[in-house]
PDB file of C-alpha atoms in Angstrom:
ATOM      1  CA  MET A 934      65.410  87.583  86.913  1.00  0.00           C
ATOM      2  CA  PRO A 935      68.865  87.971  87.367  1.00  0.00           C
ATOM      3  CA  VAL A 936      70.262  89.101  90.982  1.00  0.00           C
ATOM      4  CA  TYR A 937      73.300  90.277  92.895  1.00  0.00           C
ATOM      5  CA  THR A 938      74.856  88.162  94.897  1.00  0.00           C
ATOM      6  CA  LEU A 939      77.884  89.764  97.320  1.00  0.00           C
ATOM      7  CA  PRO A 940      81.684  87.677  95.967  1.00  0.00           C
ATOM      8  CA  GLU A 941      82.774  86.083  98.740  1.00  0.00           C
ATOM      9  CA  LEU A 942      86.293  87.699  99.972  1.00  0.00           C
ATOM     10  CA  PRO A 943      89.480  86.841  98.261  1.00  0.00           C
ATOM     11  CA  TYR A 944      91.536  86.526 101.848  1.00  0.00           C
ATOM     12  CA  ASP A 945      90.764  86.499 105.309  1.00  0.00           C
ATOM     13  CA  TYR A 946      89.463  89.351 108.018  1.00  0.00           C
ATOM     14  CA  SER A 947      93.490  89.125 108.903  1.00  0.00           C
ATOM     15  CA  ALA A 948      95.042  89.433 105.424  1.00  0.00           C
ATOM     16  CA  LEU A 949      95.612  93.483 105.099  1.00  0.00           C
ATOM     17  CA  SER A 950      96.333  94.012 109.265  1.00  0.00           C
ATOM     18  CA  PRO A 951      97.825  96.146 110.301  1.00  0.00           C
ATOM     19  CA  VAL A 952      96.636  98.436 107.718  1.00  0.00           C
ATOM     20  CA  ILE A 953      93.054  97.532 108.023  1.00  0.00           C
ATOM     21  CA  SER A 954      92.455  95.464 110.615  1.00  0.00           C
ATOM     22  CA  PRO A 955      89.871  92.683 110.711  1.00  0.00           C
ATOM     23  CA  GLU A 956      87.304  93.857 112.610  1.00  0.00           C
ATOM     24  CA  ILE A 957      86.946  96.372 109.836  1.00  0.00           C
ATOM     25  CA  ILE A 958      87.486  94.077 107.032  1.00  0.00           C
ATOM     26  CA  GLU A 959      84.102  91.885 108.607  1.00  0.00           C
ATOM     27  CA  LEU A 960      82.332  94.793 109.429  1.00  0.00           C
ATOM     28  CA  HIS A 961      83.215  96.456 105.844  1.00  0.00           C
ATOM     29  CA  HIS A 962      82.523  93.020 103.134  1.00  0.00           C
ATOM     30  CA  ASP A 963      79.577  91.709 105.543  1.00  0.00           C
ATOM     31  CA  LYS A 964      77.703  93.994 106.658  1.00  0.00           C
ATOM     32  CA  HIS A 965      78.045  97.127 104.963  1.00  0.00           C
ATOM     33  CA  HIS A 966      78.973  95.647 101.311  1.00  0.00           C
ATOM     34  CA  ALA A 967      76.278  93.277 101.925  1.00  0.00           C
ATOM     35  CA  ALA A 968      73.370  96.392 102.746  1.00  0.00           C
ATOM     36  CA  TYR A 969      74.450  97.417  98.666  1.00  0.00           C
ATOM     37  CA  VAL A 970      73.541  93.903  96.862  1.00  0.00           C
ATOM     38  CA  LYS A 971      70.817  94.194  99.068  1.00  0.00           C
ATOM     39  CA  GLY A 972      69.617  97.126  97.936  1.00  0.00           C
ATOM     40  CA  ALA A 973      70.426  96.733  94.416  1.00  0.00           C
ATOM     41  CA  ASN A 974      68.114  93.700  94.707  1.00  0.00           C
ATOM     42  CA  ASP A 975      64.790  95.070  96.667  1.00  0.00           C
ATOM     43  CA  THR A 976      64.925  98.277  93.853  1.00  0.00           C
ATOM     44  CA  LEU A 977      65.119  95.664  90.821  1.00  0.00           C
ATOM     45  CA  GLU A 978      61.653  93.969  92.857  1.00  0.00           C
ATOM     46  CA  GLN A 979      60.649  97.987  93.191  1.00  0.00           C
ATOM     47  CA  LEU A 980      61.119  98.984  89.861  1.00  0.00           C
ATOM     48  CA  ALA A 981      59.749  95.772  88.206  1.00  0.00           C
ATOM     49  CA  GLU A 982      56.368  96.070  90.575  1.00  0.00           C
ATOM     50  CA  ALA A 983      56.221  99.918  89.070  1.00  0.00           C
ATOM     51  CA  ARG A 984      56.684  98.866  85.302  1.00  0.00           C
ATOM     52  CA  ASP A 985      53.838  96.165  86.165  1.00  0.00           C
ATOM     53  CA  LYS A 986      50.788  98.757  87.634  1.00  0.00           C
ATOM     54  CA  GLU A 987      52.398 102.006  85.422  1.00  0.00           C
ATOM     55  CA  SER A 988      53.263 103.351  88.528  1.00  0.00           C
ATOM     56  CA  TRP A 989      55.941 106.333  88.800  1.00  0.00           C
ATOM     57  CA  GLY A 990      55.752 108.360  90.921  1.00  0.00           C
ATOM     58  CA  SER A 991      58.874 107.067  92.440  1.00  0.00           C
ATOM     59  CA  ILE A 992      60.507 106.738  89.380  1.00  0.00           C
ATOM     60  CA  ASN A 993      63.824 109.271  89.810  1.00  0.00           C
ATOM     61  CA  GLY A 994      64.197 107.382  93.450  1.00  0.00           C
ATOM     62  CA  LEU A 995      63.962 104.468  92.300  1.00  0.00           C
ATOM     63  CA  GLU A 996      66.648 105.250  89.631  1.00  0.00           C
ATOM     64  CA  LYS A 997      68.946 107.485  91.738  1.00  0.00           C
ATOM     65  CA  SER A 998      68.315 104.212  94.041  1.00  0.00           C
ATOM     66  CA  LEU A 999      70.118 101.863  91.263  1.00  0.00           C
ATOM     67  CA  ALA A1000      72.446 103.341  91.202  1.00  0.00           C
ATOM     68  CA  PHE A1001      74.105 103.853  94.881  1.00  0.00           C
ATOM     69  CA  HIS A1002      73.080 100.675  94.827  1.00  0.00           C
ATOM     70  CA  LEU A1003      74.693  99.095  92.422  1.00  0.00           C
ATOM     71  CA  SER A1004      77.874 101.211  92.571  1.00  0.00           C
ATOM     72  CA  GLY A1005      78.453 101.006  95.900  1.00  0.00           C
ATOM     73  CA  HIS A1006      78.239  96.990  94.594  1.00  0.00           C
ATOM     74  CA  ILE A1007      80.342  96.912  91.236  1.00  0.00           C
ATOM     75  CA  LEU A1008      83.028  99.391  93.512  1.00  0.00           C
ATOM     76  CA  HIS A1009      83.511  97.436  97.056  1.00  0.00           C
ATOM     77  CA  SER A1010      83.817  94.176  94.548  1.00  0.00           C
ATOM     78  CA  ILE A1011      86.590  95.699  93.153  1.00  0.00           C
ATOM     79  CA  TYR A1012      88.165  96.930  96.059  1.00  0.00           C
ATOM     80  CA  TRP A1013      88.517  93.433  98.054  1.00  0.00           C
ATOM     81  CA  HIS A1014      90.933  92.277  94.936  1.00  0.00           C
ATOM     82  CA  ASN A1015      92.914  95.361  94.288  1.00  0.00           C
ATOM     83  CA  MET A1016      94.550  95.275  97.959  1.00  0.00           C
ATOM     84  CA  THR A1017      97.180  92.001  98.886  1.00  0.00           C
ATOM     85  CA  GLY A1018      98.713  91.096 101.850  1.00  0.00           C
ATOM     86  CA  ASP A1019     101.807  91.049 100.317  1.00  0.00           C
ATOM     87  CA  GLY A1020     100.625  94.972  98.582  1.00  0.00           C
ATOM     88  CA  GLY A1021     102.739  98.097  98.050  1.00  0.00           C
ATOM     89  CA  GLY A1022     105.514  99.825  96.751  1.00  0.00           C
ATOM     90  CA  GLU A1023     104.571 100.855  92.570  1.00  0.00           C
ATOM     91  CA  PRO A1024     104.139  98.940  89.246  1.00  0.00           C
ATOM     92  CA  LEU A1025     107.153  97.538  87.830  1.00  0.00           C
ATOM     93  CA  GLU A1026     108.580  95.877  84.708  1.00  0.00           C
ATOM     94  CA  THR A1027     110.425  93.795  87.179  1.00  0.00           C
ATOM     95  CA  ASP A1028     107.179  92.405  88.955  1.00  0.00           C
ATOM     96  CA  GLY A1029     105.347  92.214  85.199  1.00  0.00           C
ATOM     97  CA  VAL A1030     103.326  94.824  85.072  1.00  0.00           C
ATOM     98  CA  GLY A1031     105.099  96.965  83.093  1.00  0.00           C
ATOM     99  CA  GLU A1032     102.751  98.320  81.031  1.00  0.00           C
ATOM    100  CA  LEU A1033     100.811  99.549  83.327  1.00  0.00           C
ATOM    101  CA  ALA A1034     103.745 101.352  85.049  1.00  0.00           C
ATOM    102  CA  VAL A1035     104.506 103.646  81.642  1.00  0.00           C
ATOM    103  CA  ALA A1036     100.802 104.214  81.220  1.00  0.00           C
ATOM    104  CA  ILE A1037     100.896 105.491  84.486  1.00  0.00           C
ATOM    105  CA  THR A1038     103.949 108.349  83.340  1.00  0.00           C
ATOM    106  CA  GLU A1039     102.078 108.722  80.292  1.00  0.00           C
ATOM    107  CA  SER A1040      98.302 109.549  81.236  1.00  0.00           C
ATOM    108  CA  PHE A1041     100.343 111.260  85.094  1.00  0.00           C
ATOM    109  CA  GLY A1042     103.834 112.429  84.345  1.00  0.00           C
ATOM    110  CA  SER A1043     105.289 109.763  87.136  1.00  0.00           C
ATOM    111  CA  PHE A1044     104.111 107.960  89.926  1.00  0.00           C
ATOM    112  CA  ALA A1045     104.728 109.988  92.133  1.00  0.00           C
ATOM    113  CA  HIS A1046     102.623 112.535  90.573  1.00  0.00           C
ATOM    114  CA  PHE A1047      99.512 109.890  89.835  1.00  0.00           C
ATOM    115  CA  LYS A1048      99.847 109.453  93.869  1.00  0.00           C
ATOM    116  CA  ALA A1049      99.491 112.623  94.537  1.00  0.00           C
ATOM    117  CA  GLN A1050      96.470 112.944  92.585  1.00  0.00           C
ATOM    118  CA  LEU A1051      94.262 109.646  93.932  1.00  0.00           C
ATOM    119  CA  SER A1052      95.616 110.270  97.158  1.00  0.00           C
ATOM    120  CA  LYS A1053      93.592 113.539  96.928  1.00  0.00           C
ATOM    121  CA  ALA A1054      90.728 112.945  95.165  1.00  0.00           C
ATOM    122  CA  ALA A1055      90.068 110.184  97.996  1.00  0.00           C
ATOM    123  CA  ALA A1056      90.757 112.243 100.868  1.00  0.00           C
ATOM    124  CA  THR A1057      88.840 115.256  99.849  1.00  0.00           C
ATOM    125  CA  THR A1058      85.614 113.106  98.539  1.00  0.00           C
ATOM    126  CA  GLN A1059      82.575 115.797  99.971  1.00  0.00           C
ATOM    127  CA  GLY A1060      81.480 113.663 102.987  1.00  0.00           C
ATOM    128  CA  SER A1061      81.441 109.578 101.350  1.00  0.00           C
ATOM    129  CA  GLY A1062      83.117 108.709  98.010  1.00  0.00           C
ATOM    130  CA  TRP A1063      86.307 107.124  96.518  1.00  0.00           C
ATOM    131  CA  GLY A1064      89.468 107.880  94.362  1.00  0.00           C
ATOM    132  CA  VAL A1065      89.369 105.750  91.492  1.00  0.00           C
ATOM    133  CA  LEU A1066      91.700 104.868  89.160  1.00  0.00           C
ATOM    134  CA  ALA A1067      90.619 104.581  85.551  1.00  0.00           C
ATOM    135  CA  HIS A1068      91.094 103.756  81.828  1.00  0.00           C
ATOM    136  CA  GLU A1069      89.044 105.913  79.880  1.00  0.00           C
ATOM    137  CA  PRO A1070      88.547 104.904  76.107  1.00  0.00           C
ATOM    138  CA  LEU A1071      88.349 107.636  74.206  1.00  0.00           C
ATOM    139  CA  SER A1072      92.163 108.248  74.381  1.00  0.00           C
ATOM    140  CA  GLY A1073      93.044 105.551  75.883  1.00  0.00           C
ATOM    141  CA  ARG A1074      94.947 107.284  78.576  1.00  0.00           C
ATOM    142  CA  LEU A1075      94.029 106.533  82.870  1.00  0.00           C
ATOM    143  CA  ILE A1076      92.646 109.333  84.766  1.00  0.00           C
ATOM    144  CA  VAL A1077      91.997 109.718  88.209  1.00  0.00           C
ATOM    145  CA  GLU A1078      88.032 110.000  89.073  1.00  0.00           C
ATOM    146  CA  GLN A1079      86.644 111.228  92.269  1.00  0.00           C
ATOM    147  CA  VAL A1080      82.668 109.436  93.021  1.00  0.00           C
ATOM    148  CA  TYR A1081      80.939 110.896  95.523  1.00  0.00           C
ATOM    149  CA  ASP A1082      77.951 109.037  97.541  1.00  0.00           C
ATOM    150  CA  HIS A1083      78.321 107.007  95.055  1.00  0.00           C
ATOM    151  CA  GLN A1084      77.007 108.405  91.881  1.00  0.00           C
ATOM    152  CA  GLY A1085      79.982 112.010  91.265  1.00  0.00           C
ATOM    153  CA  ASN A1086      82.244 112.686  88.577  1.00  0.00           C
ATOM    154  CA  VAL A1087      83.732 110.117  86.414  1.00  0.00           C
ATOM    155  CA  GLY A1088      83.156 110.256  83.151  1.00  0.00           C
ATOM    156  CA  GLN A1089      80.343 107.920  80.883  1.00  0.00           C
ATOM    157  CA  GLY A1090      82.423 104.980  79.780  1.00  0.00           C
ATOM    158  CA  ALA A1091      85.667 104.978  81.601  1.00  0.00           C
ATOM    159  CA  THR A1092      86.206 101.897  83.605  1.00  0.00           C
ATOM    160  CA  PRO A1093      87.923 101.738  87.714  1.00  0.00           C
ATOM    161  CA  ILE A1094      90.735  99.682  87.340  1.00  0.00           C
ATOM    162  CA  LEU A1095      91.864 100.636  91.447  1.00  0.00           C
ATOM    163  CA  VAL A1096      89.410 102.556  94.176  1.00  0.00           C
ATOM    164  CA  PHE A1097      90.131 103.779  96.956  1.00  0.00           C
ATOM    165  CA  ASP A1098      86.971 103.778  99.299  1.00  0.00           C
ATOM    166  CA  ALA A1099      86.449 106.720 101.586  1.00  0.00           C
ATOM    167  CA  TRP A1100      83.569 106.299 103.300  1.00  0.00           C
ATOM    168  CA  GLU A1101      83.564 106.582 106.996  1.00  0.00           C
ATOM    169  CA  HIS A1102      83.232 102.717 107.406  1.00  0.00           C
ATOM    170  CA  ALA A1103      86.126 102.049 105.414  1.00  0.00           C
ATOM    171  CA  PHE A1104      88.057 103.018 108.084  1.00  0.00           C
ATOM    172  CA  TYR A1105      86.117 105.180 111.307  1.00  0.00           C
ATOM    173  CA  LEU A1106      86.926 102.843 113.933  1.00  0.00           C
ATOM    174  CA  GLN A1107      90.865 102.457 113.036  1.00  0.00           C
ATOM    175  CA  TYR A1108      91.551 105.460 112.142  1.00  0.00           C
ATOM    176  CA  LYS A1109      89.084 107.577 113.054  1.00  0.00           C
ATOM    177  CA  ASN A1110      88.456 111.218 111.458  1.00  0.00           C
ATOM    178  CA  GLN A1111      91.534 111.332 109.817  1.00  0.00           C
ATOM    179  CA  LYS A1112      90.935 109.742 105.896  1.00  0.00           C
ATOM    180  CA  ALA A1113      94.490 111.513 104.527  1.00  0.00           C
ATOM    181  CA  ASP A1114      96.123 108.763 107.031  1.00  0.00           C
ATOM    182  CA  PHE A1115      93.942 105.668 105.720  1.00  0.00           C
ATOM    183  CA  VAL A1116      94.828 107.031 102.296  1.00  0.00           C
ATOM    184  CA  GLU A1117      98.211 107.010 102.563  1.00  0.00           C
ATOM    185  CA  ALA A1118      98.379 103.696 104.728  1.00  0.00           C
ATOM    186  CA  MET A1119      96.048 101.936 101.209  1.00  0.00           C
ATOM    187  CA  TRP A1120      99.517 102.142  99.362  1.00  0.00           C
ATOM    188  CA  LYS A1121     100.565  99.823 101.412  1.00  0.00           C
ATOM    189  CA  VAL A1122      98.250  97.004 100.012  1.00  0.00           C
ATOM    190  CA  VAL A1123      97.638  97.927  96.273  1.00  0.00           C
ATOM    191  CA  ASN A1124      97.855  94.653  94.425  1.00  0.00           C
ATOM    192  CA  TRP A1125      99.662  95.489  91.122  1.00  0.00           C
ATOM    193  CA  GLN A1126      99.047  92.107  90.441  1.00  0.00           C
ATOM    194  CA  ASP A1127      95.249  93.215  89.955  1.00  0.00           C
ATOM    195  CA  VAL A1128      95.436  96.231  88.952  1.00  0.00           C
ATOM    196  CA  ALA A1129      97.339  95.524  86.355  1.00  0.00           C
ATOM    197  CA  ARG A1130      94.700  92.815  84.996  1.00  0.00           C
ATOM    198  CA  ARG A1131      92.471  94.967  85.152  1.00  0.00           C
ATOM    199  CA  TYR A1132      94.360  97.730  82.874  1.00  0.00           C
ATOM    200  CA  GLU A1133      94.729  95.035  80.055  1.00  0.00           C
ATOM    201  CA  ALA A1134      90.750  93.652  80.080  1.00  0.00           C
ATOM    202  CA  ALA A1135      89.865  97.641  79.908  1.00  0.00           C
ATOM    203  CA  ARG A1136      92.795  98.135  76.900  1.00  0.00           C
ATOM    204  CA  SER A1137      91.503  94.642  75.202  1.00  0.00           C
ATOM    205  CA  ARG A1138      87.306  96.040  75.016  1.00  0.00           C
ATOM    206  CA  ALA A1139      87.536  99.330  74.257  1.00  0.00           C
ATOM    207  CA  ASP A1140      86.167  98.941  71.023  1.00  0.00           C
ATOM    208  CA  VAL A1141      82.373  98.162  73.229  1.00  0.00           C
ATOM    209  CA  LEU A1142      81.555 101.944  73.110  1.00  0.00           C
ATOM    210  CA  LEU A1143      80.311 103.844  70.067  1.00  0.00           C
ATOM    211  CA  LEU A1144      83.141 105.591  70.427  1.00  0.00           C
ATOM    212  CA  ALA A1145      83.414 109.634  69.046  1.00  0.00           C
ATOM    213  CA  PRO A1146      85.323 110.176  65.306  1.00  0.00           C
TER     214      PRO A1146
END
């Protein structure tokens, strides 16, 4: 059976400092992300055992566990590449990400409006969660989604292209309980080149879903 593996970081632990400290990056990747990978693999094994034994008493819990750990693995895998020590600002045509910039303006009215919505979505998640910029294939527009406990307020089929981790393990050692301050600092390390590549990939495969007429 295929298993999930922890991806390597695309930079060293200190690459995002001072926005995110090396200690947080190390713990976040090596411990928390690794735990989601292990949890997804363990749950797949438990589901296989349930199928073999035709024992379905724990199916609800196992399906929820798979969604939780697999979503955690996928979102973190995007998260690491969404950031760079040379990032920040906003996407600009002069930086080769003009199509993303246009899509943001068309979908939200302006970059400032988009930034405000994603910041609020991330900072106001119930307890633990994420703020997510996603490509929605039915309309072809960009939307902001709010993910809580890796389950959350998401439309089926939307592809995440920029994710802000608002779980306490992402910021508490450095920002204490000031989640909004951490979210604001995150804009200094956004890798718009990566976000633009994800946007183009999502647009190019928009027809893989069975779309409504």
